[in-house]
Amino acid sequence: QLQLQESGPGLVKPSETLSLTCTVSGGSISSSSWYGGWIRQPPGKGLEWVGTIYYIGNTYYNPSLKSRVTISEDTSKNQFSLRLSSVTAADTAVYYCARTGPGILTGFGYWGQGSLVTVSS
Amino acid sequence: DIQLTQSPSFLSASVGDRVTITCRASQGINYYLAWYQQKPGKAPKLLISAASTLQSGVPSRFSGSGSGTEFSLTISSLQPEDFATYYCQQLNSYSYIFGQGTKLEIK
């Protein structure tokens, strides 16, 4: 059974860079058919798609965050990562990593439990 | 950019009711739409992919329909465990945005 686990600091200072890693177990990320995603949810608010990585590092980002977001993968560790630069309090959220089944049309069926990141000095 | 609009934003219903949530896309997305259920403090759960494909283990009282710009999620007979927040997500054009959510509450 595929499992995802987010890891990274729970507290980031304003103007600094938020970094999170998603470790995938139970299946390889080195597949041409999988899509990995980062989704965030500010306290009490809805889900916001941050970005997606697909096969050999192809990436797609939310236009509202595109200038600050980088998603990358490390196939040797079966991980993909999120970096969000120049953070403000508005970036405080639970950050989820997620993965599709074979192909984007299958939807994000596998999720981590979420990692709360607070932006505060 | 494609926008998704869910309606209603809040829905109050009773156990046994039939409810429908609508998701409208600002431009056609074929059938590239998924539905998720989220309970407080938990990660979202995928219910339906490709607009109408029920995921394994999801009760058959859930169903999805639609294509193009208008989609719906229907729960045929609400159960106590169905009270949650529901989101649609478009999976087209490399912009996998979510609708704003529909909170389903017990009347």
JSON list of C-alpha atoms in Angstrom, two decimals:
[
{"chain": "A", "resi": 1, "resn": "GLN", "atom": "CA", "xyz": [0.00, 0.00, 0.00]},
{"chain": "A", "resi": 2, "resn": "LEU", "atom": "CA", "xyz": [1.41, 3.36, -1.02]},
{"chain": "A", "resi": 3, "resn": "GLN", "atom": "CA", "xyz": [2.15, 5.71, 1.88]},
{"chain": "A", "resi": 4, "resn": "LEU", "atom": "CA", "xyz": [3.29, 9.34, 1.91]},
{"chain": "A", "resi": 5, "resn": "GLN", "atom": "CA", "xyz": [4.89, 11.25, 4.76]},
{"chain": "A", "resi": 6, "resn": "GLU", "atom": "CA", "xyz": [5.66, 14.95, 4.89]},
{"chain": "A", "resi": 7, "resn": "SER", "atom": "CA", "xyz": [8.63, 16.23, 6.88]},
{"chain": "A", "resi": 8, "resn": "GLY", "atom": "CA", "xyz": [10.19, 19.61, 7.53]},
{"chain": "A", "resi": 9, "resn": "PRO", "atom": "CA", "xyz": [10.27, 22.52, 9.97]},
{"chain": "A", "resi": 10, "resn": "GLY", "atom": "CA", "xyz": [7.02, 23.49, 11.60]},
{"chain": "A", "resi": 11, "resn": "LEU", "atom": "CA", "xyz": [8.06, 27.10, 12.06]},
{"chain": "A", "resi": 12, "resn": "VAL", "atom": "CA", "xyz": [9.53, 29.41, 9.44]},
{"chain": "A", "resi": 13, "resn": "LYS", "atom": "CA", "xyz": [10.40, 33.08, 9.80]},
{"chain": "A", "resi": 14, "resn": "PRO", "atom": "CA", "xyz": [8.90, 35.70, 7.49]},
{"chain": "A", "resi": 15, "resn": "SER", "atom": "CA", "xyz": [10.91, 36.32, 4.29]},
{"chain": "A", "resi": 16, "resn": "GLU", "atom": "CA", "xyz": [12.64, 32.95, 4.63]},
{"chain": "A", "resi": 17, "resn": "THR", "atom": "CA", "xyz": [12.15, 29.80, 2.56]},
{"chain": "A", "resi": 18, "resn": "LEU", "atom": "CA", "xyz": [9.77, 27.02, 3.53]},
{"chain": "A", "resi": 19, "resn": "SER", "atom": "CA", "xyz": [11.11, 23.54, 2.71]},
{"chain": "A", "resi": 20, "resn": "LEU", "atom": "CA", "xyz": [9.16, 20.30, 2.95]},
{"chain": "A", "resi": 21, "resn": "THR", "atom": "CA", "xyz": [9.91, 16.78, 1.78]},
{"chain": "A", "resi": 22, "resn": "CYS", "atom": "CA", "xyz": [7.48, 14.01, 0.92]},
{"chain": "A", "resi": 23, "resn": "THR", "atom": "CA", "xyz": [8.82, 10.48, 1.36]},
{"chain": "A", "resi": 24, "resn": "VAL", "atom": "CA", "xyz": [6.95, 7.82, -0.59]},
{"chain": "A", "resi": 25, "resn": "SER", "atom": "CA", "xyz": [6.94, 4.19, 0.51]},
{"chain": "A", "resi": 26, "resn": "GLY", "atom": "CA", "xyz": [5.31, 1.15, -1.00]},
{"chain": "A", "resi": 27, "resn": "GLY", "atom": "CA", "xyz": [5.94, 2.27, -4.57]},
{"chain": "A", "resi": 28, "resn": "SER", "atom": "CA", "xyz": [8.56, 3.95, -6.71]},
{"chain": "A", "resi": 29, "resn": "ILE", "atom": "CA", "xyz": [8.29, 7.55, -7.86]},
{"chain": "A", "resi": 30, "resn": "SER", "atom": "CA", "xyz": [10.37, 6.64, -10.90]},
{"chain": "A", "resi": 31, "resn": "SER", "atom": "CA", "xyz": [7.38, 5.91, -13.05]},
{"chain": "A", "resi": 32, "resn": "SER", "atom": "CA", "xyz": [6.21, 7.67, -16.17]},
{"chain": "A", "resi": 33, "resn": "SER", "atom": "CA", "xyz": [2.60, 7.59, -15.07]},
{"chain": "A", "resi": 34, "resn": "TRP", "atom": "CA", "xyz": [2.61, 9.13, -11.62]},
{"chain": "A", "resi": 35, "resn": "TYR", "atom": "CA", "xyz": [1.91, 12.71, -10.64]},
{"chain": "A", "resi": 36, "resn": "GLY", "atom": "CA", "xyz": [2.99, 14.11, -7.28]},
{"chain": "A", "resi": 37, "resn": "GLY", "atom": "CA", "xyz": [1.41, 17.18, -5.83]},
{"chain": "A", "resi": 38, "resn": "TRP", "atom": "CA", "xyz": [1.58, 19.67, -2.99]},
{"chain": "A", "resi": 39, "resn": "ILE", "atom": "CA", "xyz": [-1.68, 21.06, -1.64]},
{"chain": "A", "resi": 40, "resn": "ARG", "atom": "CA", "xyz": [-2.06, 23.44, 1.28]},
{"chain": "A", "resi": 41, "resn": "GLN", "atom": "CA", "xyz": [-4.89, 24.45, 3.56]},
{"chain": "A", "resi": 42, "resn": "PRO", "atom": "CA", "xyz": [-4.73, 27.61, 5.68]},
{"chain": "A", "resi": 43, "resn": "PRO", "atom": "CA", "xyz": [-6.42, 27.25, 9.08]},
{"chain": "A", "resi": 44, "resn": "GLY", "atom": "CA", "xyz": [-10.19, 27.18, 8.65]},
{"chain": "A", "resi": 45, "resn": "LYS", "atom": "CA", "xyz": [-10.02, 27.58, 4.87]},
{"chain": "A", "resi": 46, "resn": "GLY", "atom": "CA", "xyz": [-10.26, 25.46, 1.76]},
{"chain": "A", "resi": 47, "resn": "LEU", "atom": "CA", "xyz": [-7.74, 23.46, -0.22]},
{"chain": "A", "resi": 48, "resn": "GLU", "atom": "CA", "xyz": [-5.27, 25.27, -2.45]},
{"chain": "A", "resi": 49, "resn": "TRP", "atom": "CA", "xyz": [-3.28, 23.45, -5.12]},
{"chain": "A", "resi": 50, "resn": "VAL", "atom": "CA", "xyz": [0.36, 24.56, -4.89]},
{"chain": "A", "resi": 51, "resn": "GLY", "atom": "CA", "xyz": [2.02, 22.57, -7.66]},
{"chain": "A", "resi": 52, "resn": "THR", "atom": "CA", "xyz": [2.60, 19.21, -9.30]},
{"chain": "A", "resi": 53, "resn": "ILE", "atom": "CA", "xyz": [5.61, 17.25, -10.52]},
{"chain": "A", "resi": 54, "resn": "TYR", "atom": "CA", "xyz": [5.42, 14.65, -13.24]},
{"chain": "A", "resi": 55, "resn": "TYR", "atom": "CA", "xyz": [7.92, 12.24, -14.73]},
{"chain": "A", "resi": 56, "resn": "ILE", "atom": "CA", "xyz": [11.53, 13.35, -15.01]},
{"chain": "A", "resi": 57, "resn": "GLY", "atom": "CA", "xyz": [10.90, 16.57, -13.19]},
{"chain": "A", "resi": 58, "resn": "ASN", "atom": "CA", "xyz": [8.17, 18.22, -15.27]},
{"chain": "A", "resi": 59, "resn": "THR", "atom": "CA", "xyz": [6.51, 20.76, -13.01]},
{"chain": "A", "resi": 60, "resn": "TYR", "atom": "CA", "xyz": [3.31, 22.80, -12.99]},
{"chain": "A", "resi": 61, "resn": "TYR", "atom": "CA", "xyz": [2.61, 25.51, -10.47]},
{"chain": "A", "resi": 62, "resn": "ASN", "atom": "CA", "xyz": [-0.35, 27.54, -9.24]},
{"chain": "A", "resi": 63, "resn": "PRO", "atom": "CA", "xyz": [-0.03, 30.85, -11.11]},
{"chain": "A", "resi": 64, "resn": "SER", "atom": "CA", "xyz": [-0.57, 32.77, -7.87]},
{"chain": "A", "resi": 65, "resn": "LEU", "atom": "CA", "xyz": [2.51, 31.13, -6.33]},
{"chain": "A", "resi": 66, "resn": "LYS", "atom": "CA", "xyz": [4.60, 30.40, -9.40]},
{"chain": "A", "resi": 67, "resn": "SER", "atom": "CA", "xyz": [7.27, 33.04, -8.76]},
{"chain": "A", "resi": 68, "resn": "ARG", "atom": "CA", "xyz": [8.03, 31.58, -5.33]},
{"chain": "A", "resi": 69, "resn": "VAL", "atom": "CA", "xyz": [7.57, 27.82, -5.72]},
{"chain": "A", "resi": 70, "resn": "THR", "atom": "CA", "xyz": [9.96, 25.06, -6.69]},
{"chain": "A", "resi": 71, "resn": "ILE", "atom": "CA", "xyz": [9.05, 21.36, -6.65]},
{"chain": "A", "resi": 72, "resn": "SER", "atom": "CA", "xyz": [11.77, 18.79, -7.25]},
{"chain": "A", "resi": 73, "resn": "GLU", "atom": "CA", "xyz": [12.33, 15.07, -6.90]},
{"chain": "A", "resi": 74, "resn": "ASP", "atom": "CA", "xyz": [15.08, 12.77, -5.62]},
{"chain": "A", "resi": 75, "resn": "THR", "atom": "CA", "xyz": [14.44, 9.37, -7.14]},
{"chain": "A", "resi": 76, "resn": "SER", "atom": "CA", "xyz": [17.33, 7.79, -5.21]},
{"chain": "A", "resi": 77, "resn": "LYS", "atom": "CA", "xyz": [15.48, 8.55, -1.98]},
{"chain": "A", "resi": 78, "resn": "ASN", "atom": "CA", "xyz": [11.96, 8.13, -3.42]},
{"chain": "A", "resi": 79, "resn": "GLN", "atom": "CA", "xyz": [11.13, 11.66, -2.35]},
{"chain": "A", "resi": 80, "resn": "PHE", "atom": "CA", "xyz": [9.76, 14.86, -3.82]},
{"chain": "A", "resi": 81, "resn": "SER", "atom": "CA", "xyz": [10.14, 18.27, -2.23]},
{"chain": "A", "resi": 82, "resn": "LEU", "atom": "CA", "xyz": [8.60, 21.71, -1.99]},
{"chain": "A", "resi": 83, "resn": "ARG", "atom": "CA", "xyz": [10.39, 25.01, -1.57]},
{"chain": "A", "resi": 84, "resn": "LEU", "atom": "CA", "xyz": [8.41, 28.22, -1.12]},
{"chain": "A", "resi": 85, "resn": "SER", "atom": "CA", "xyz": [10.45, 31.38, -0.89]},
{"chain": "A", "resi": 86, "resn": "SER", "atom": "CA", "xyz": [9.80, 34.78, 0.71]},
{"chain": "A", "resi": 87, "resn": "VAL", "atom": "CA", "xyz": [7.09, 33.46, 2.99]},
{"chain": "A", "resi": 88, "resn": "THR", "atom": "CA", "xyz": [4.64, 35.63, 4.89]},
{"chain": "A", "resi": 89, "resn": "ALA", "atom": "CA", "xyz": [1.98, 34.88, 7.48]},
{"chain": "A", "resi": 90, "resn": "ALA", "atom": "CA", "xyz": [-0.41, 34.16, 4.60]},
{"chain": "A", "resi": 91, "resn": "ASP", "atom": "CA", "xyz": [1.61, 31.03, 3.85]},
{"chain": "A", "resi": 92, "resn": "THR", "atom": "CA", "xyz": [0.76, 29.53, 7.24]},
{"chain": "A", "resi": 93, "resn": "ALA", "atom": "CA", "xyz": [-1.09, 26.32, 6.43]},
{"chain": "A", "resi": 94, "resn": "VAL", "atom": "CA", "xyz": [-1.21, 22.57, 6.64]},
{"chain": "A", "resi": 95, "resn": "TYR", "atom": "CA", "xyz": [0.81, 21.34, 3.68]},
{"chain": "A", "resi": 96, "resn": "TYR", "atom": "CA", "xyz": [-0.14, 17.99, 2.16]},
{"chain": "A", "resi": 97, "resn": "CYS", "atom": "CA", "xyz": [1.76, 15.93, -0.36]},
{"chain": "A", "resi": 98, "resn": "ALA", "atom": "CA", "xyz": [-0.30, 13.65, -2.56]},
{"chain": "A", "resi": 99, "resn": "ARG", "atom": "CA", "xyz": [0.09, 11.26, -5.46]},
{"chain": "A", "resi": 100, "resn": "THR", "atom": "CA", "xyz": [-2.10, 10.02, -8.24]},
{"chain": "A", "resi": 101, "resn": "GLY", "atom": "CA", "xyz": [-2.55, 6.51, -9.47]},
{"chain": "A", "resi": 102, "resn": "PRO", "atom": "CA", "xyz": [-1.49, 5.73, -13.05]},
{"chain": "A", "resi": 103, "resn": "GLY", "atom": "CA", "xyz": [-2.27, 8.95, -14.87]},
{"chain": "A", "resi": 104, "resn": "ILE", "atom": "CA", "xyz": [-3.68, 12.31, -13.82]},
{"chain": "A", "resi": 105, "resn": "LEU", "atom": "CA", "xyz": [-7.25, 11.28, -14.56]},
{"chain": "A", "resi": 106, "resn": "THR", "atom": "CA", "xyz": [-7.15, 8.91, -11.58]},
{"chain": "A", "resi": 107, "resn": "GLY", "atom": "CA", "xyz": [-7.03, 11.86, -9.19]},
{"chain": "A", "resi": 108, "resn": "PHE", "atom": "CA", "xyz": [-4.91, 12.25, -6.08]},
{"chain": "A", "resi": 109, "resn": "GLY", "atom": "CA", "xyz": [-5.78, 9.04, -4.28]},
{"chain": "A", "resi": 110, "resn": "TYR", "atom": "CA", "xyz": [-2.85, 8.93, -1.90]},
{"chain": "A", "resi": 111, "resn": "TRP", "atom": "CA", "xyz": [-2.17, 11.63, 0.69]},
{"chain": "A", "resi": 112, "resn": "GLY", "atom": "CA", "xyz": [0.21, 12.29, 3.52]},
{"chain": "A", "resi": 113, "resn": "GLN", "atom": "CA", "xyz": [-1.24, 13.18, 6.89]},
{"chain": "A", "resi": 114, "resn": "GLY", "atom": "CA", "xyz": [-0.27, 16.83, 6.47]},
{"chain": "A", "resi": 115, "resn": "SER", "atom": "CA", "xyz": [2.37, 19.06, 8.02]},
{"chain": "A", "resi": 116, "resn": "LEU", "atom": "CA", "xyz": [1.46, 22.32, 9.76]},
{"chain": "A", "resi": 117, "resn": "VAL", "atom": "CA", "xyz": [3.83, 25.13, 8.87]},
{"chain": "A", "resi": 118, "resn": "THR", "atom": "CA", "xyz": [3.55, 28.38, 10.77]},
{"chain": "A", "resi": 119, "resn": "VAL", "atom": "CA", "xyz": [5.19, 31.54, 9.49]},
{"chain": "A", "resi": 120, "resn": "SER", "atom": "CA", "xyz": [6.11, 33.72, 12.42]},
{"chain": "A", "resi": 121, "resn": "SER", "atom": "CA", "xyz": [9.07, 35.58, 13.84]},
{"chain": "B", "resi": 1, "resn": "ASP", "atom": "CA", "xyz": [-6.93, 30.26, -16.01]},
{"chain": "B", "resi": 2, "resn": "ILE", "atom": "CA", "xyz": [-9.76, 27.84, -15.35]},
{"chain": "B", "resi": 3, "resn": "GLN", "atom": "CA", "xyz": [-11.88, 28.59, -12.28]},
{"chain": "B", "resi": 4, "resn": "LEU", "atom": "CA", "xyz": [-14.15, 26.18, -10.43]},
{"chain": "B", "resi": 5, "resn": "THR", "atom": "CA", "xyz": [-17.27, 27.32, -8.61]},
{"chain": "B", "resi": 6, "resn": "GLN", "atom": "CA", "xyz": [-19.02, 24.99, -6.21]},
{"chain": "B", "resi": 7, "resn": "SER", "atom": "CA", "xyz": [-22.58, 25.45, -5.05]},
{"chain": "B", "resi": 8, "resn": "PRO", "atom": "CA", "xyz": [-23.86, 25.62, -2.48]},
{"chain": "B", "resi": 9, "resn": "SER", "atom": "CA", "xyz": [-21.05, 26.63, -0.12]},
{"chain": "B", "resi": 10, "resn": "PHE", "atom": "CA", "xyz": [-23.06, 25.34, 2.84]},
{"chain": "B", "resi": 11, "resn": "LEU", "atom": "CA", "xyz": [-25.71, 22.67, 2.90]},
{"chain": "B", "resi": 12, "resn": "SER", "atom": "CA", "xyz": [-27.83, 21.59, 5.83]},
{"chain": "B", "resi": 13, "resn": "ALA", "atom": "CA", "xyz": [-29.49, 18.20, 5.48]},
{"chain": "B", "resi": 14, "resn": "SER", "atom": "CA", "xyz": [-30.81, 15.26, 7.47]},
{"chain": "B", "resi": 15, "resn": "VAL", "atom": "CA", "xyz": [-29.83, 11.60, 7.60]},
{"chain": "B", "resi": 16, "resn": "GLY", "atom": "CA", "xyz": [-31.55, 9.81, 4.75]},
{"chain": "B", "resi": 17, "resn": "ASP", "atom": "CA", "xyz": [-31.77, 12.90, 2.50]},
{"chain": "B", "resi": 18, "resn": "ARG", "atom": "CA", "xyz": [-30.60, 12.94, -1.09]},
{"chain": "B", "resi": 19, "resn": "VAL", "atom": "CA", "xyz": [-28.21, 15.82, -1.74]},
{"chain": "B", "resi": 20, "resn": "THR", "atom": "CA", "xyz": [-26.45, 17.17, -4.81]},
{"chain": "B", "resi": 21, "resn": "ILE", "atom": "CA", "xyz": [-23.41, 19.43, -4.97]},
{"chain": "B", "resi": 22, "resn": "THR", "atom": "CA", "xyz": [-22.57, 21.23, -8.19]},
{"chain": "B", "resi": 23, "resn": "CYS", "atom": "CA", "xyz": [-19.18, 22.23, -9.59]},
{"chain": "B", "resi": 24, "resn": "ARG", "atom": "CA", "xyz": [-18.99, 24.56, -12.57]},
{"chain": "B", "resi": 25, "resn": "ALA", "atom": "CA", "xyz": [-15.83, 25.16, -14.59]},
{"chain": "B", "resi": 26, "resn": "SER", "atom": "CA", "xyz": [-15.19, 28.49, -16.30]},
{"chain": "B", "resi": 27, "resn": "GLN", "atom": "CA", "xyz": [-14.25, 26.62, -19.47]},
{"chain": "B", "resi": 28, "resn": "GLY", "atom": "CA", "xyz": [-14.63, 23.07, -20.68]},
{"chain": "B", "resi": 29, "resn": "ILE", "atom": "CA", "xyz": [-12.53, 20.45, -18.95]},
{"chain": "B", "resi": 30, "resn": "ASN", "atom": "CA", "xyz": [-14.01, 17.36, -20.61]},
{"chain": "B", "resi": 31, "resn": "TYR", "atom": "CA", "xyz": [-14.34, 14.86, -17.77]},
{"chain": "B", "resi": 32, "resn": "TYR", "atom": "CA", "xyz": [-11.12, 15.79, -15.98]},
{"chain": "B", "resi": 33, "resn": "LEU", "atom": "CA", "xyz": [-12.70, 16.29, -12.57]},
{"chain": "B", "resi": 34, "resn": "ALA", "atom": "CA", "xyz": [-12.33, 14.64, -9.18]},
{"chain": "B", "resi": 35, "resn": "TRP", "atom": "CA", "xyz": [-14.35, 14.86, -5.96]},
{"chain": "B", "resi": 36, "resn": "TYR", "atom": "CA", "xyz": [-12.91, 14.66, -2.45]},
{"chain": "B", "resi": 37, "resn": "GLN", "atom": "CA", "xyz": [-14.35, 14.40, 1.04]},
{"chain": "B", "resi": 38, "resn": "GLN", "atom": "CA", "xyz": [-12.55, 15.98, 3.98]},
{"chain": "B", "resi": 39, "resn": "LYS", "atom": "CA", "xyz": [-13.30, 15.61, 7.66]},
{"chain": "B", "resi": 40, "resn": "PRO", "atom": "CA", "xyz": [-11.85, 17.94, 10.31]},
{"chain": "B", "resi": 41, "resn": "GLY", "atom": "CA", "xyz": [-8.17, 17.32, 11.00]},
{"chain": "B", "resi": 42, "resn": "LYS", "atom": "CA", "xyz": [-7.86, 14.73, 8.25]},
{"chain": "B", "resi": 43, "resn": "ALA", "atom": "CA", "xyz": [-6.40, 14.63, 4.78]},
{"chain": "B", "resi": 44, "resn": "PRO", "atom": "CA", "xyz": [-8.87, 14.72, 1.90]},
{"chain": "B", "resi": 45, "resn": "LYS", "atom": "CA", "xyz": [-10.17, 11.41, 0.62]},
{"chain": "B", "resi": 46, "resn": "LEU", "atom": "CA", "xyz": [-10.67, 10.79, -3.09]},
{"chain": "B", "resi": 47, "resn": "LEU", "atom": "CA", "xyz": [-14.25, 9.73, -3.80]},
{"chain": "B", "resi": 48, "resn": "ILE", "atom": "CA", "xyz": [-14.64, 10.03, -7.55]},
{"chain": "B", "resi": 49, "resn": "SER", "atom": "CA", "xyz": [-12.22, 10.48, -10.45]},
{"chain": "B", "resi": 50, "resn": "ALA", "atom": "CA", "xyz": [-12.80, 11.17, -14.14]},
{"chain": "B", "resi": 51, "resn": "ALA", "atom": "CA", "xyz": [-16.11, 12.83, -13.18]},
{"chain": "B", "resi": 52, "resn": "SER", "atom": "CA", "xyz": [-17.95, 9.58, -12.51]},
{"chain": "B", "resi": 53, "resn": "THR", "atom": "CA", "xyz": [-15.57, 6.76, -11.55]},
{"chain": "B", "resi": 54, "resn": "LEU", "atom": "CA", "xyz": [-16.25, 5.67, -7.98]},
{"chain": "B", "resi": 55, "resn": "GLN", "atom": "CA", "xyz": [-13.09, 4.79, -6.08]},
{"chain": "B", "resi": 56, "resn": "SER", "atom": "CA", "xyz": [-12.67, 1.36, -4.56]},
{"chain": "B", "resi": 57, "resn": "GLY", "atom": "CA", "xyz": [-14.21, 1.18, -1.11]},
{"chain": "B", "resi": 58, "resn": "VAL", "atom": "CA", "xyz": [-16.38, 4.27, -1.52]},
{"chain": "B", "resi": 59, "resn": "PRO", "atom": "CA", "xyz": [-20.06, 3.48, -0.81]},
{"chain": "B", "resi": 60, "resn": "SER", "atom": "CA", "xyz": [-22.34, 3.26, -3.81]},
{"chain": "B", "resi": 61, "resn": "ARG", "atom": "CA", "xyz": [-24.61, 6.00, -2.41]},
{"chain": "B", "resi": 62, "resn": "PHE", "atom": "CA", "xyz": [-21.99, 8.42, -3.81]},
{"chain": "B", "resi": 63, "resn": "SER", "atom": "CA", "xyz": [-22.14, 9.16, -7.52]},
{"chain": "B", "resi": 64, "resn": "GLY", "atom": "CA", "xyz": [-20.69, 11.72, -9.88]},
{"chain": "B", "resi": 65, "resn": "SER", "atom": "CA", "xyz": [-21.82, 12.97, -13.24]},
{"chain": "B", "resi": 66, "resn": "GLY", "atom": "CA", "xyz": [-21.19, 15.65, -15.83]},
{"chain": "B", "resi": 67, "resn": "SER", "atom": "CA", "xyz": [-18.69, 16.71, -18.44]},
{"chain": "B", "resi": 68, "resn": "GLY", "atom": "CA", "xyz": [-17.52, 19.91, -20.03]},
{"chain": "B", "resi": 69, "resn": "THR", "atom": "CA", "xyz": [-18.35, 22.71, -17.62]},
{"chain": "B", "resi": 70, "resn": "GLU", "atom": "CA", "xyz": [-20.99, 21.31, -15.28]},
{"chain": "B", "resi": 71, "resn": "PHE", "atom": "CA", "xyz": [-20.53, 18.49, -12.81]},
{"chain": "B", "resi": 72, "resn": "SER", "atom": "CA", "xyz": [-22.35, 17.13, -9.82]},
{"chain": "B", "resi": 73, "resn": "LEU", "atom": "CA", "xyz": [-21.76, 14.92, -6.81]},
{"chain": "B", "resi": 74, "resn": "THR", "atom": "CA", "xyz": [-24.84, 13.19, -5.43]},
{"chain": "B", "resi": 75, "resn": "ILE", "atom": "CA", "xyz": [-25.26, 11.33, -2.17]},
{"chain": "B", "resi": 76, "resn": "SER", "atom": "CA", "xyz": [-28.41, 9.26, -2.49]},
{"chain": "B", "resi": 77, "resn": "SER", "atom": "CA", "xyz": [-29.16, 8.69, 1.19]},
{"chain": "B", "resi": 78, "resn": "LEU", "atom": "CA", "xyz": [-27.08, 10.64, 3.70]},
{"chain": "B", "resi": 79, "resn": "GLN", "atom": "CA", "xyz": [-25.45, 8.69, 6.47]},
{"chain": "B", "resi": 80, "resn": "PRO", "atom": "CA", "xyz": [-24.06, 10.22, 9.68]},
{"chain": "B", "resi": 81, "resn": "GLU", "atom": "CA", "xyz": [-20.48, 9.70, 8.49]},
{"chain": "B", "resi": 82, "resn": "ASP", "atom": "CA", "xyz": [-21.12, 11.74, 5.32]},
{"chain": "B", "resi": 83, "resn": "PHE", "atom": "CA", "xyz": [-21.25, 15.07, 7.12]},
{"chain": "B", "resi": 84, "resn": "ALA", "atom": "CA", "xyz": [-18.01, 16.67, 5.98]},
{"chain": "B", "resi": 85, "resn": "THR", "atom": "CA", "xyz": [-16.65, 19.18, 3.48]},
{"chain": "B", "resi": 86, "resn": "TYR", "atom": "CA", "xyz": [-16.56, 18.25, -0.20]},
{"chain": "B", "resi": 87, "resn": "TYR", "atom": "CA", "xyz": [-14.23, 19.65, -2.87]},
{"chain": "B", "resi": 88, "resn": "CYS", "atom": "CA", "xyz": [-14.06, 19.30, -6.61]},
{"chain": "B", "resi": 89, "resn": "GLN", "atom": "CA", "xyz": [-10.69, 19.48, -8.40]},
{"chain": "B", "resi": 90, "resn": "GLN", "atom": "CA", "xyz": [-10.03, 19.94, -12.08]},
{"chain": "B", "resi": 91, "resn": "LEU", "atom": "CA", "xyz": [-7.30, 17.77, -13.61]},
{"chain": "B", "resi": 92, "resn": "ASN", "atom": "CA", "xyz": [-7.05, 19.42, -17.01]},
{"chain": "B", "resi": 93, "resn": "SER", "atom": "CA", "xyz": [-4.54, 21.79, -18.56]},
{"chain": "B", "resi": 94, "resn": "TYR", "atom": "CA", "xyz": [-1.83, 21.35, -15.92]},
{"chain": "B", "resi": 95, "resn": "SER", "atom": "CA", "xyz": [-3.67, 23.52, -13.42]},
{"chain": "B", "resi": 96, "resn": "TYR", "atom": "CA", "xyz": [-5.11, 21.27, -10.77]},
{"chain": "B", "resi": 97, "resn": "ILE", "atom": "CA", "xyz": [-7.12, 23.78, -8.82]},
{"chain": "B", "resi": 98, "resn": "PHE", "atom": "CA", "xyz": [-9.88, 23.05, -6.33]},
{"chain": "B", "resi": 99, "resn": "GLY", "atom": "CA", "xyz": [-13.33, 24.45, -5.89]},
{"chain": "B", "resi": 100, "resn": "GLN", "atom": "CA", "xyz": [-13.94, 26.48, -2.75]},
{"chain": "B", "resi": 101, "resn": "GLY", "atom": "CA", "xyz": [-15.65, 23.60, -0.97]},
{"chain": "B", "resi": 102, "resn": "THR", "atom": "CA", "xyz": [-19.14, 22.68, 0.22]},
{"chain": "B", "resi": 103, "resn": "LYS", "atom": "CA", "xyz": [-19.67, 22.10, 3.92]},
{"chain": "B", "resi": 104, "resn": "LEU", "atom": "CA", "xyz": [-22.40, 19.55, 4.54]},
{"chain": "B", "resi": 105, "resn": "GLU", "atom": "CA", "xyz": [-23.91, 19.91, 7.98]},
{"chain": "B", "resi": 106, "resn": "ILE", "atom": "CA", "xyz": [-26.52, 18.03, 9.95]},
{"chain": "B", "resi": 107, "resn": "LYS", "atom": "CA", "xyz": [-29.91, 19.73, 10.09]}
]
